[in-house]
């Protein structure tokens, strides 16, 4: 997401970022795919490790935050990149950490 705002610079300077190679729209679509895969892998970890409700609630919260993050940034409007990339990714980290700690303690 963050690299999308530098796409023109990357193209002009021969840098090979994903947005430079694929375009902003396809790069954001790839982000959605990777976020979906990440959530599915978190579900698999929970299932394989027989984790309980605190972990499951954390994964659901992470999925909702990532969905919201992806809804903020549009190919033609990158004005919310900082909120999406920095703020919401930080929130994902804290929510997931809290869920794992709660699962461990409970």
mmCIF file of N, CA and C in Angstrom:
data_model
loop_
_atom_site.group_PDB
_atom_site.id
_atom_site.type_symbol
_atom_site.label_atom_id
_atom_site.label_comp_id
_atom_site.label_asym_id
_atom_site.label_seq_id
_atom_site.Cartn_x
_atom_site.Cartn_y
_atom_site.Cartn_z
ATOM 1 N N UNK A 1 0.839 -1.189 0.000
ATOM 2 C CA UNK A 1 0.000 0.000 0.000
ATOM 3 C C UNK A 1 0.878 1.244 0.000
ATOM 4 N N UNK A 2 1.861 1.249 0.880
ATOM 5 C CA UNK A 2 2.695 2.435 1.038
ATOM 6 C C UNK A 2 3.457 2.764 -0.243
ATOM 7 N N UNK A 3 3.913 1.760 -0.953
ATOM 8 C CA UNK A 3 4.709 1.976 -2.163
ATOM 9 C C UNK A 3 3.891 2.566 -3.308
ATOM 10 N N UNK A 4 2.584 2.490 -3.234
ATOM 11 C CA UNK A 4 1.744 3.021 -4.315
ATOM 12 C C UNK A 4 1.929 4.520 -4.485
ATOM 13 N N UNK A 5 2.174 5.224 -3.414
ATOM 14 C CA UNK A 5 2.316 6.676 -3.524
ATOM 15 C C UNK A 5 3.615 7.092 -4.217
ATOM 16 N N UNK A 6 4.556 6.168 -4.351
ATOM 17 C CA UNK A 6 5.827 6.461 -5.011
ATOM 18 C C UNK A 6 5.911 5.880 -6.416
ATOM 19 N N UNK A 7 4.803 5.415 -6.953
ATOM 20 C CA UNK A 7 4.807 4.715 -8.234
ATOM 21 C C UNK A 7 5.469 5.526 -9.349
ATOM 22 N N UNK A 8 5.071 6.774 -9.526
ATOM 23 C CA UNK A 8 5.623 7.593 -10.608
ATOM 24 C C UNK A 8 7.135 7.770 -10.457
ATOM 25 N N UNK A 9 7.579 8.033 -9.248
ATOM 26 C CA UNK A 9 9.013 8.173 -8.979
ATOM 27 C C UNK A 9 9.739 6.874 -9.346
ATOM 28 N N UNK A 10 9.179 5.748 -8.923
ATOM 29 C CA UNK A 10 9.808 4.454 -9.194
ATOM 30 C C UNK A 10 9.917 4.200 -10.696
ATOM 31 N N UNK A 11 8.857 4.510 -11.431
ATOM 32 C CA UNK A 11 8.871 4.303 -12.882
ATOM 33 C C UNK A 11 9.928 5.203 -13.529
ATOM 34 N N UNK A 12 9.952 6.482 -13.143
ATOM 35 C CA UNK A 12 10.922 7.436 -13.707
ATOM 36 C C UNK A 12 12.366 7.030 -13.434
ATOM 37 N N UNK A 13 12.609 6.412 -12.294
ATOM 38 C CA UNK A 13 13.974 6.084 -11.885
ATOM 39 C C UNK A 13 14.345 4.625 -12.076
ATOM 40 N N UNK A 14 13.523 3.879 -12.777
ATOM 41 C CA UNK A 14 13.839 2.493 -13.088
ATOM 42 C C UNK A 14 13.813 1.562 -11.902
ATOM 43 N N UNK A 15 13.071 1.922 -10.862
ATOM 44 C CA UNK A 15 12.945 1.045 -9.695
ATOM 45 C C UNK A 15 11.874 0.003 -9.957
ATOM 46 N N UNK A 16 12.030 -1.142 -9.379
ATOM 47 C CA UNK A 16 11.152 -2.269 -9.700
ATOM 48 C C UNK A 16 10.196 -2.606 -8.561
ATOM 49 N N UNK A 17 9.515 -1.607 -8.050
ATOM 50 C CA UNK A 17 8.519 -1.854 -7.005
ATOM 51 C C UNK A 17 7.310 -2.544 -7.632
ATOM 52 N N UNK A 18 6.512 -3.157 -6.800
ATOM 53 C CA UNK A 18 5.305 -3.819 -7.305
ATOM 54 C C UNK A 18 4.371 -2.818 -7.975
ATOM 55 N N UNK A 19 4.100 -1.648 -7.384
ATOM 56 C CA UNK A 19 3.249 -0.687 -8.088
ATOM 57 C C UNK A 19 3.850 -0.219 -9.419
ATOM 58 N N UNK A 20 5.163 -0.076 -9.490
ATOM 59 C CA UNK A 20 5.796 0.335 -10.747
ATOM 60 C C UNK A 20 5.638 -0.736 -11.814
ATOM 61 N N UNK A 21 5.737 -1.966 -11.419
ATOM 62 C CA UNK A 21 5.627 -3.071 -12.378
ATOM 63 C C UNK A 21 4.185 -3.389 -12.761
ATOM 64 N N UNK A 22 3.281 -3.360 -11.780
ATOM 65 C CA UNK A 22 1.909 -3.814 -12.017
ATOM 66 C C UNK A 22 0.898 -2.684 -12.171
ATOM 67 N N UNK A 23 1.244 -1.493 -11.706
ATOM 68 C CA UNK A 23 0.284 -0.404 -11.651
ATOM 69 C C UNK A 23 -0.372 -0.379 -10.274
ATOM 70 N N UNK A 24 -0.910 0.766 -9.937
ATOM 71 C CA UNK A 24 -1.482 0.945 -8.606
ATOM 72 C C UNK A 24 -2.681 0.043 -8.363
ATOM 73 N N UNK A 25 -3.574 -0.043 -9.326
ATOM 74 C CA UNK A 25 -4.782 -0.854 -9.137
ATOM 75 C C UNK A 25 -4.443 -2.321 -8.897
ATOM 76 N N UNK A 26 -3.577 -2.875 -9.702
ATOM 77 C CA UNK A 26 -3.209 -4.289 -9.535
ATOM 78 C C UNK A 26 -2.398 -4.505 -8.261
ATOM 79 N N UNK A 27 -1.573 -3.521 -7.887
ATOM 80 C CA UNK A 27 -0.808 -3.635 -6.643
ATOM 81 C C UNK A 27 -1.748 -3.676 -5.438
ATOM 82 N N UNK A 28 -2.778 -2.842 -5.456
ATOM 83 C CA UNK A 28 -3.745 -2.847 -4.354
ATOM 84 C C UNK A 28 -4.563 -4.138 -4.346
ATOM 85 N N UNK A 29 -4.855 -4.673 -5.506
ATOM 86 C CA UNK A 29 -5.552 -5.963 -5.581
ATOM 87 C C UNK A 29 -4.671 -7.067 -4.999
ATOM 88 N N UNK A 30 -3.381 -7.026 -5.305
ATOM 89 C CA UNK A 30 -2.439 -8.002 -4.757
ATOM 90 C C UNK A 30 -2.369 -7.887 -3.233
ATOM 91 N N UNK A 31 -2.437 -6.664 -2.732
ATOM 92 C CA UNK A 31 -2.468 -6.450 -1.288
ATOM 93 C C UNK A 31 -3.671 -7.154 -0.672
ATOM 94 N N UNK A 32 -4.832 -7.011 -1.295
ATOM 95 C CA UNK A 32 -6.037 -7.685 -0.783
ATOM 96 C C UNK A 32 -5.861 -9.194 -0.775
ATOM 97 N N UNK A 33 -5.260 -9.744 -1.830
ATOM 98 C CA UNK A 33 -5.020 -11.190 -1.878
ATOM 99 C C UNK A 33 -4.086 -11.628 -0.751
ATOM 100 N N UNK A 34 -3.006 -10.894 -0.557
ATOM 101 C CA UNK A 34 -2.049 -11.247 0.496
ATOM 102 C C UNK A 34 -2.668 -11.115 1.885
ATOM 103 N N UNK A 35 -3.490 -10.103 2.094
ATOM 104 C CA UNK A 35 -4.165 -9.975 3.385
ATOM 105 C C UNK A 35 -5.130 -11.138 3.614
ATOM 106 N N UNK A 36 -5.822 -11.549 2.580
ATOM 107 C CA UNK A 36 -6.725 -12.700 2.694
ATOM 108 C C UNK A 36 -5.948 -13.961 3.037
ATOM 109 N N UNK A 37 -4.840 -14.170 2.368
ATOM 110 C CA UNK A 37 -4.002 -15.342 2.651
ATOM 111 C C UNK A 37 -3.481 -15.288 4.080
ATOM 112 N N UNK A 38 -3.067 -14.110 4.537
ATOM 113 C CA UNK A 38 -2.571 -13.972 5.913
ATOM 114 C C UNK A 38 -3.640 -14.368 6.920
ATOM 115 N N UNK A 39 -4.867 -13.911 6.715
ATOM 116 C CA UNK A 39 -5.956 -14.262 7.638
ATOM 117 C C UNK A 39 -6.219 -15.764 7.585
ATOM 118 N N UNK A 40 -6.228 -16.339 6.410
ATOM 119 C CA UNK A 40 -6.442 -17.786 6.288
ATOM 120 C C UNK A 40 -5.333 -18.572 6.995
ATOM 121 N N UNK A 41 -4.113 -18.098 6.899
ATOM 122 C CA UNK A 41 -3.012 -18.765 7.605
ATOM 123 C C UNK A 41 -3.156 -18.627 9.115
ATOM 124 N N UNK A 42 -3.621 -17.467 9.586
ATOM 125 C CA UNK A 42 -3.875 -17.308 11.020
ATOM 126 C C UNK A 42 -4.966 -18.273 11.487
ATOM 127 N N UNK A 43 -5.983 -18.462 10.672
ATOM 128 C CA UNK A 43 -7.038 -19.430 10.997
ATOM 129 C C UNK A 43 -6.450 -20.833 11.065
ATOM 130 N N UNK A 44 -5.595 -21.176 10.111
ATOM 131 C CA UNK A 44 -4.970 -22.504 10.101
ATOM 132 C C UNK A 44 -4.116 -22.727 11.342
ATOM 133 N N UNK A 45 -3.367 -21.719 11.736
ATOM 134 C CA UNK A 45 -2.541 -21.831 12.951
ATOM 135 C C UNK A 45 -3.433 -22.091 14.154
ATOM 136 N N UNK A 46 -4.508 -21.332 14.261
ATOM 137 C CA UNK A 46 -5.445 -21.521 15.371
ATOM 138 C C UNK A 46 -6.020 -22.921 15.393
ATOM 139 N N UNK A 47 -6.376 -23.416 14.234
ATOM 140 C CA UNK A 47 -6.954 -24.754 14.136
ATOM 141 C C UNK A 47 -5.912 -25.823 14.459
ATOM 142 N N UNK A 48 -4.714 -25.712 13.863
ATOM 143 C CA UNK A 48 -3.676 -26.716 14.079
ATOM 144 C C UNK A 48 -3.177 -26.743 15.523
ATOM 145 N N UNK A 49 -3.177 -25.595 16.177
ATOM 146 C CA UNK A 49 -2.702 -25.514 17.559
ATOM 147 C C UNK A 49 -3.837 -25.628 18.568
ATOM 148 N N UNK A 50 -5.040 -25.883 18.077
ATOM 149 C CA UNK A 50 -6.227 -26.014 18.931
ATOM 150 C C UNK A 50 -6.398 -24.808 19.860
ATOM 151 N N UNK A 51 -6.233 -23.630 19.289
ATOM 152 C CA UNK A 51 -6.390 -22.412 20.074
ATOM 153 C C UNK A 51 -7.872 -22.101 20.235
ATOM 154 N N UNK A 52 -8.195 -21.342 21.251
ATOM 155 C CA UNK A 52 -9.589 -21.135 21.607
ATOM 156 C C UNK A 52 -10.182 -19.812 21.170
ATOM 157 N N UNK A 53 -11.207 -19.425 21.921
ATOM 158 C CA UNK A 53 -12.005 -18.255 21.592
ATOM 159 C C UNK A 53 -11.215 -16.949 21.578
ATOM 160 N N UNK A 54 -10.340 -16.679 22.548
ATOM 161 C CA UNK A 54 -9.589 -15.414 22.485
ATOM 162 C C UNK A 54 -8.799 -15.260 21.184
ATOM 163 N N UNK A 55 -8.169 -16.330 20.760
ATOM 164 C CA UNK A 55 -7.414 -16.291 19.504
ATOM 165 C C UNK A 55 -8.360 -16.076 18.327
ATOM 166 N N UNK A 56 -9.466 -16.792 18.308
ATOM 167 C CA UNK A 56 -10.433 -16.675 17.211
ATOM 168 C C UNK A 56 -10.989 -15.258 17.120
ATOM 169 N N UNK A 57 -11.307 -14.667 18.258
ATOM 170 C CA UNK A 57 -11.805 -13.287 18.266
ATOM 171 C C UNK A 57 -10.729 -12.348 17.718
ATOM 172 N N UNK A 58 -9.482 -12.582 18.104
ATOM 173 C CA UNK A 58 -8.378 -11.768 17.592
ATOM 174 C C UNK A 58 -8.242 -11.874 16.082
ATOM 175 N N UNK A 59 -8.369 -13.075 15.553
ATOM 176 C CA UNK A 59 -8.255 -13.272 14.105
ATOM 177 C C UNK A 59 -9.407 -12.574 13.386
ATOM 178 N N UNK A 60 -10.599 -12.657 13.936
ATOM 179 C CA UNK A 60 -11.742 -11.956 13.329
ATOM 180 C C UNK A 60 -11.497 -10.449 13.344
ATOM 181 N N UNK A 61 -10.998 -9.938 14.449
ATOM 182 C CA UNK A 61 -10.690 -8.503 14.534
ATOM 183 C C UNK A 61 -9.628 -8.110 13.512
ATOM 184 N N UNK A 62 -8.602 -8.926 13.366
ATOM 185 C CA UNK A 62 -7.553 -8.663 12.378
ATOM 186 C C UNK A 62 -8.160 -8.640 10.972
ATOM 187 N N UNK A 63 -9.024 -9.594 10.678
ATOM 188 C CA UNK A 63 -9.658 -9.648 9.351
ATOM 189 C C UNK A 63 -10.481 -8.387 9.088
ATOM 190 N N UNK A 64 -11.219 -7.936 10.088
ATOM 191 C CA UNK A 64 -12.046 -6.726 9.926
ATOM 192 C C UNK A 64 -11.169 -5.498 9.718
ATOM 193 N N UNK A 65 -10.101 -5.389 10.492
ATOM 194 C CA UNK A 65 -9.197 -4.237 10.357
ATOM 195 C C UNK A 65 -8.541 -4.235 8.978
ATOM 196 N N UNK A 66 -8.094 -5.401 8.519
ATOM 197 C CA UNK A 66 -7.460 -5.475 7.202
ATOM 198 C C UNK A 66 -8.460 -5.154 6.090
ATOM 199 N N UNK A 67 -9.694 -5.607 6.234
ATOM 200 C CA UNK A 67 -10.721 -5.275 5.240
ATOM 201 C C UNK A 67 -10.951 -3.765 5.208
ATOM 202 N N UNK A 68 -11.023 -3.157 6.381
ATOM 203 C CA UNK A 68 -11.198 -1.706 6.452
ATOM 204 C C UNK A 68 -9.992 -0.993 5.837
ATOM 205 N N UNK A 69 -8.802 -1.484 6.147
ATOM 206 C CA UNK A 69 -7.579 -0.903 5.583
ATOM 207 C C UNK A 69 -7.632 -0.902 4.066
ATOM 208 N N UNK A 70 -8.041 -2.017 3.496
ATOM 209 C CA UNK A 70 -8.109 -2.127 2.043
ATOM 210 C C UNK A 70 -9.199 -1.248 1.447
ATOM 211 N N UNK A 71 -10.222 -0.951 2.215
ATOM 212 C CA UNK A 71 -11.299 -0.099 1.694
ATOM 213 C C UNK A 71 -10.905 1.375 1.670
ATOM 214 N N UNK A 72 -9.898 1.758 2.440
ATOM 215 C CA UNK A 72 -9.513 3.167 2.532
ATOM 216 C C UNK A 72 -8.749 3.675 1.321
ATOM 217 N N UNK A 73 -7.909 2.841 0.747
ATOM 218 C CA UNK A 73 -7.014 3.287 -0.323
ATOM 219 C C UNK A 73 -7.562 2.834 -1.667
ATOM 220 N N UNK A 74 -7.733 3.800 -2.547
ATOM 221 C CA UNK A 74 -8.234 3.540 -3.900
ATOM 222 C C UNK A 74 -7.136 3.898 -4.907
ATOM 223 N N UNK A 75 -7.131 3.251 -6.062
ATOM 224 C CA UNK A 75 -6.100 3.562 -7.060
ATOM 225 C C UNK A 75 -6.058 5.045 -7.438
ATOM 226 N N UNK A 76 -7.189 5.705 -7.408
ATOM 227 C CA UNK A 76 -7.239 7.117 -7.791
ATOM 228 C C UNK A 76 -7.269 8.065 -6.580
ATOM 229 N N UNK A 77 -7.148 7.501 -5.368
ATOM 230 C CA UNK A 77 -7.134 8.321 -4.154
ATOM 231 C C UNK A 77 -6.238 7.671 -3.107
ATOM 232 N N UNK A 78 -5.014 8.146 -3.047
ATOM 233 C CA UNK A 78 -4.030 7.599 -2.114
ATOM 234 C C UNK A 78 -3.895 8.472 -0.861
ATOM 235 N N UNK A 79 -4.867 9.334 -0.630
ATOM 236 C CA UNK A 79 -4.771 10.290 0.471
ATOM 237 C C UNK A 79 -4.809 9.632 1.850
ATOM 238 N N UNK A 80 -5.283 8.410 1.934
ATOM 239 C CA UNK A 80 -5.392 7.742 3.235
ATOM 240 C C UNK A 80 -4.354 6.633 3.421
ATOM 241 N N UNK A 81 -3.288 6.688 2.625
ATOM 242 C CA UNK A 81 -2.238 5.673 2.713
ATOM 243 C C UNK A 81 -1.635 5.619 4.107
ATOM 244 N N UNK A 82 -1.337 6.766 4.700
ATOM 245 C CA UNK A 82 -0.703 6.765 6.015
ATOM 246 C C UNK A 82 -1.588 6.137 7.075
ATOM 247 N N UNK A 83 -2.874 6.449 7.056
ATOM 248 C CA UNK A 83 -3.802 5.836 8.017
ATOM 249 C C UNK A 83 -3.868 4.339 7.784
ATOM 250 N N UNK A 84 -4.014 3.954 6.528
ATOM 251 C CA UNK A 84 -4.146 2.533 6.205
ATOM 252 C C UNK A 84 -2.871 1.777 6.545
ATOM 253 N N UNK A 85 -1.745 2.303 6.129
ATOM 254 C CA UNK A 85 -0.516 1.543 6.267
ATOM 255 C C UNK A 85 0.050 1.599 7.675
ATOM 256 N N UNK A 86 0.181 2.787 8.228
ATOM 257 C CA UNK A 86 0.830 2.909 9.533
ATOM 258 C C UNK A 86 -0.143 2.650 10.686
ATOM 259 N N UNK A 87 -1.217 3.388 10.741
ATOM 260 C CA UNK A 87 -2.127 3.302 11.887
ATOM 261 C C UNK A 87 -2.796 1.935 11.971
ATOM 262 N N UNK A 88 -3.392 1.495 10.882
ATOM 263 C CA UNK A 88 -4.143 0.235 10.947
ATOM 264 C C UNK A 88 -3.237 -0.981 11.047
ATOM 265 N N UNK A 89 -2.077 -0.961 10.407
ATOM 266 C CA UNK A 89 -1.153 -2.085 10.580
ATOM 267 C C UNK A 89 -0.636 -2.152 12.012
ATOM 268 N N UNK A 90 -0.421 -0.994 12.629
ATOM 269 C CA UNK A 90 -0.048 -0.980 14.045
ATOM 270 C C UNK A 90 -1.150 -1.545 14.913
ATOM 271 N N UNK A 91 -2.388 -1.201 14.584
ATOM 272 C CA UNK A 91 -3.531 -1.729 15.322
ATOM 273 C C UNK A 91 -3.643 -3.245 15.156
ATOM 274 N N UNK A 92 -3.407 -3.730 13.951
ATOM 275 C CA UNK A 92 -3.421 -5.183 13.713
ATOM 276 C C UNK A 92 -2.420 -5.863 14.633
ATOM 277 N N UNK A 93 -1.225 -5.318 14.727
ATOM 278 C CA UNK A 93 -0.184 -5.915 15.570
ATOM 279 C C UNK A 93 -0.604 -5.968 17.028
ATOM 280 N N UNK A 94 -1.155 -4.865 17.515
ATOM 281 C CA UNK A 94 -1.547 -4.815 18.928
ATOM 282 C C UNK A 94 -2.738 -5.729 19.230
ATOM 283 N N UNK A 95 -3.717 -5.760 18.344
ATOM 284 C CA UNK A 95 -4.894 -6.620 18.546
ATOM 285 C C UNK A 95 -4.480 -8.080 18.529
ATOM 286 N N UNK A 96 -3.639 -8.450 17.571
ATOM 287 C CA UNK A 96 -3.223 -9.841 17.484
ATOM 288 C C UNK A 96 -2.376 -10.237 18.694
ATOM 289 N N UNK A 97 -1.481 -9.342 19.118
ATOM 290 C CA UNK A 97 -0.674 -9.620 20.306
ATOM 291 C C UNK A 97 -1.576 -9.806 21.515
ATOM 292 N N UNK A 98 -2.571 -8.936 21.691
ATOM 293 C CA UNK A 98 -3.488 -9.041 22.817
ATOM 294 C C UNK A 98 -4.248 -10.365 22.775
ATOM 295 N N UNK A 99 -4.656 -10.783 21.586
ATOM 296 C CA UNK A 99 -5.377 -12.045 21.451
ATOM 297 C C UNK A 99 -4.497 -13.229 21.826
ATOM 298 N N UNK A 100 -3.258 -13.218 21.391
ATOM 299 C CA UNK A 100 -2.346 -14.323 21.715
ATOM 300 C C UNK A 100 -2.042 -14.338 23.212
ATOM 301 N N UNK A 101 -1.827 -13.167 23.788
ATOM 302 C CA UNK A 101 -1.585 -13.116 25.241
ATOM 303 C C UNK A 101 -2.807 -13.594 26.010
ATOM 304 N N UNK A 102 -3.990 -13.140 25.600
ATOM 305 C CA UNK A 102 -5.221 -13.588 26.274
ATOM 306 C C UNK A 102 -5.390 -15.092 26.138
ATOM 307 N N UNK A 103 -5.103 -15.622 24.967
ATOM 308 C CA UNK A 103 -5.205 -17.072 24.755
ATOM 309 C C UNK A 103 -4.235 -17.813 25.679
ATOM 310 N N UNK A 104 -3.035 -17.287 25.825
ATOM 311 C CA UNK A 104 -2.011 -17.924 26.652
ATOM 312 C C UNK A 104 -2.382 -17.870 28.137
ATOM 313 N N UNK A 105 -2.858 -16.715 28.559
ATOM 314 C CA UNK A 105 -3.188 -16.521 29.980
ATOM 315 C C UNK A 105 -4.437 -17.303 30.364
ATOM 316 N N UNK A 106 -5.401 -17.305 29.484
ATOM 317 C CA UNK A 106 -6.669 -17.994 29.801
ATOM 318 C C UNK A 106 -6.552 -19.469 29.505
#
